[in-house]
mmCIF file of C-alpha atoms in Angstrom:
data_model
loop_
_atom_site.group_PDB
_atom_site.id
_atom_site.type_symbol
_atom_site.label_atom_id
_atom_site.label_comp_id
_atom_site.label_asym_id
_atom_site.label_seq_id
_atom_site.Cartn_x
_atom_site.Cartn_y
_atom_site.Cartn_z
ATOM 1 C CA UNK A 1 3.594 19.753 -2.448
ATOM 2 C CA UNK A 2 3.223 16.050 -2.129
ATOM 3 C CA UNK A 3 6.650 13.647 -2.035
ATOM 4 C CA UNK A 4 6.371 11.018 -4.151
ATOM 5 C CA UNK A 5 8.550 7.820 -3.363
ATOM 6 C CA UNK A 6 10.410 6.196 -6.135
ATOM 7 C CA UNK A 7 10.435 2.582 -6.463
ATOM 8 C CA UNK A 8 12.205 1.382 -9.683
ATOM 9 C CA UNK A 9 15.570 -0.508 -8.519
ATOM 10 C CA UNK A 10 15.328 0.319 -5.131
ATOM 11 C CA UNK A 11 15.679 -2.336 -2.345
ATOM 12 C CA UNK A 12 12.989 -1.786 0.323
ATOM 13 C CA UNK A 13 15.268 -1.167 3.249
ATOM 14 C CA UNK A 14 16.489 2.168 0.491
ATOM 15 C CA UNK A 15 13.325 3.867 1.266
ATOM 16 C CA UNK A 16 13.766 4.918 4.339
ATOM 17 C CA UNK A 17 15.848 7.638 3.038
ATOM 18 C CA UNK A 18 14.684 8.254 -0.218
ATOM 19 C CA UNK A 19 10.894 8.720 1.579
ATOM 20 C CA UNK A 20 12.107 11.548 4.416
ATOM 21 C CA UNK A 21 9.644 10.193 6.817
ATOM 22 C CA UNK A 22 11.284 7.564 8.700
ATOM 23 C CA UNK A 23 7.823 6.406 10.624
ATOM 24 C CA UNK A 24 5.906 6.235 6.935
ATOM 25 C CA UNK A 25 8.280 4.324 4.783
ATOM 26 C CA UNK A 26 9.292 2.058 8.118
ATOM 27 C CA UNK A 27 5.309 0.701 7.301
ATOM 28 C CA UNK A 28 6.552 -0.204 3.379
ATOM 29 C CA UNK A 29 9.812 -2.034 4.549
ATOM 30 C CA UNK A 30 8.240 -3.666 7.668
ATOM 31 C CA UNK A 31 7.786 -7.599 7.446
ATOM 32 C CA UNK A 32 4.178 -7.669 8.095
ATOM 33 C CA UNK A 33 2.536 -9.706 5.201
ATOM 34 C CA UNK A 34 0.249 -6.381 3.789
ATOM 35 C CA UNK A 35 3.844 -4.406 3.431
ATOM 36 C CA UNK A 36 5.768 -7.436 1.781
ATOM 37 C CA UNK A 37 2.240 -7.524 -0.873
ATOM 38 C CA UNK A 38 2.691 -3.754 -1.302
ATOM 39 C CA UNK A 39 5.846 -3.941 -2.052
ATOM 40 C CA UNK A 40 5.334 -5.991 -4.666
ATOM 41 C CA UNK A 41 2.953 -4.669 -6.719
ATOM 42 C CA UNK A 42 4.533 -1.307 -6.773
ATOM 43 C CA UNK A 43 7.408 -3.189 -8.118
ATOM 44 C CA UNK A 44 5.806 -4.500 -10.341
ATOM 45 C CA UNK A 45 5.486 -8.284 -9.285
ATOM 46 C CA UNK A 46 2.490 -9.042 -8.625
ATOM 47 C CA UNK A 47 -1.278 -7.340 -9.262
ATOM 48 C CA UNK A 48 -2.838 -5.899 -6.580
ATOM 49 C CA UNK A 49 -5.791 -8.518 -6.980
ATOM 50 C CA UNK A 50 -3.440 -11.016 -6.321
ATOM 51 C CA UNK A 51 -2.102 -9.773 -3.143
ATOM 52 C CA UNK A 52 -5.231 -9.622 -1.174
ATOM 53 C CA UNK A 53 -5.546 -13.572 -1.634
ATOM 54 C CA UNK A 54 -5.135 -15.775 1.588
ATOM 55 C CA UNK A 55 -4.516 -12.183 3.626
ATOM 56 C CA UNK A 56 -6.622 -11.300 6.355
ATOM 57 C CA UNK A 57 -9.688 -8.603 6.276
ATOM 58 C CA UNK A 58 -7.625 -5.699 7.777
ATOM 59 C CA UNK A 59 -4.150 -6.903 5.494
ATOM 60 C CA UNK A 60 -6.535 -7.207 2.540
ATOM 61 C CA UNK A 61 -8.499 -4.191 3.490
ATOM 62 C CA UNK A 62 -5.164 -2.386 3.690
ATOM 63 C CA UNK A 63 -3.901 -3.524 0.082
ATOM 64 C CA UNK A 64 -7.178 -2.411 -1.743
ATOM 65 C CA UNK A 65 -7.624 1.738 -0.048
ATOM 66 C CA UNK A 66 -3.205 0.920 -0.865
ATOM 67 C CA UNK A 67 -4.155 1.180 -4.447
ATOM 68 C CA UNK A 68 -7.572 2.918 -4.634
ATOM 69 C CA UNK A 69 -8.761 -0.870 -5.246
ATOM 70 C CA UNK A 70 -12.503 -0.599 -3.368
ATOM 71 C CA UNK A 71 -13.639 -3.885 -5.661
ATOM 72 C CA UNK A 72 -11.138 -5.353 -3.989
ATOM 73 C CA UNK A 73 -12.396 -4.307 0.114
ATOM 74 C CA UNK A 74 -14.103 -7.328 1.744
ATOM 75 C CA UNK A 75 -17.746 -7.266 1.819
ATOM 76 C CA UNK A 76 -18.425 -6.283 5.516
ATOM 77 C CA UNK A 77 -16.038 -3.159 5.191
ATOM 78 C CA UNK A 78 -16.910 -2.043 1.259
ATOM 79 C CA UNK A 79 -17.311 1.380 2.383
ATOM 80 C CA UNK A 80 -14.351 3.742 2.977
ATOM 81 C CA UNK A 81 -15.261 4.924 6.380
ATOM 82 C CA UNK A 82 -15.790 1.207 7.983
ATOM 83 C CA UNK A 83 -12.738 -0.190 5.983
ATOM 84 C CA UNK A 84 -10.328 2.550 7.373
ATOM 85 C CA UNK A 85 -11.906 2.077 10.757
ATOM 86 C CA UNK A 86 -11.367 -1.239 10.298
ATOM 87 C CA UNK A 87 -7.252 -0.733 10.076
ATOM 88 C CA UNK A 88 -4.849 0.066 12.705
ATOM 89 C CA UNK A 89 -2.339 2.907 12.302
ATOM 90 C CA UNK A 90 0.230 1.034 11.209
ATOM 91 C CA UNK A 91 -1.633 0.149 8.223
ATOM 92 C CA UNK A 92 -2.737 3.534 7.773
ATOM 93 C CA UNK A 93 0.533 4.975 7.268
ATOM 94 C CA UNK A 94 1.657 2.348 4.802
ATOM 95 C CA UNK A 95 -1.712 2.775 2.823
ATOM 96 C CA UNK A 96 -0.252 6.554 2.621
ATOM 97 C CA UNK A 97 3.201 5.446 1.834
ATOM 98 C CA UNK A 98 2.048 2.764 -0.644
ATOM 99 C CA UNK A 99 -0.144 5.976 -2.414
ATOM 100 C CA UNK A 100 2.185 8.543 -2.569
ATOM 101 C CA UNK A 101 4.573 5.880 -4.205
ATOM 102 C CA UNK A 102 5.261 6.092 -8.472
ATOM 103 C CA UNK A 103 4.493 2.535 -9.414
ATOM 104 C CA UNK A 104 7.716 0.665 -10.919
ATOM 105 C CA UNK A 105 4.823 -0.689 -13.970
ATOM 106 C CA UNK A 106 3.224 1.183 -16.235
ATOM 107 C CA UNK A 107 0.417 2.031 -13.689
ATOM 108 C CA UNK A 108 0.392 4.914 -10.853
ATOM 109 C CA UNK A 109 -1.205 5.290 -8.275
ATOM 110 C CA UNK A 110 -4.360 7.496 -7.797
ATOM 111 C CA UNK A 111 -2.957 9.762 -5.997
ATOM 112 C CA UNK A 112 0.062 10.245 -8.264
ATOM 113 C CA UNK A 113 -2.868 11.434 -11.691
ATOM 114 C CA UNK A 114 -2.026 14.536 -13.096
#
């Protein structure tokens, strides 16, 4: 059964304990610039091809596999394998958080379908 994370009116320092996994949702509420753009498009405030402006590769690399975005991966990683070899495992966990999360707009993630 997969654990979905809900976002709508919920302060990111709330997930921790809404999430159950302490080490995942510490990625989502961490002040690194790919969690803060994460954050805020599944709240709602911003589109995910907005958040991978000005990042860098790995951030922006991070963002796009966040939201199933591949249009959005840089050039040199637009594959899945070299863009998730690309990102440490910080970013790894909050590209899982960030999927198993129910979007605050009227999308949802790829993982949440069905």
């Amino acid at each position: 059964m997969t654990a979905y994370i809900e976002l709508e009116g919920i302060e990111p320092t709330e997930l921790k304990e809404i999430a159950g996994d302490p080490k995942a949702s510490a990625a989502l509420n961490s002040n690194y610039q790919d969690a803060e753009a994460c954050r805020r498009v599944l709240l709602g405030q911003q589109e995910a091809r907005e958040a991978v402006r000005g990042v860098s590769t790995s951030e922006a690399i991070t963002i796009a596999l966040a939201f199933g975005r591949d249009d959005l991966l840089p050039m040199s990683h637009s594959d899945f394998r070299s863009a998730w070899r690309r990102i440490d495992n910080r970013q790894r966990r909050l590209v899982d958080v960030a999927a198993r999360a129910k979007w605050a707009t009227q999308y949802e993630s790829p993982a949440c379908n069905g």
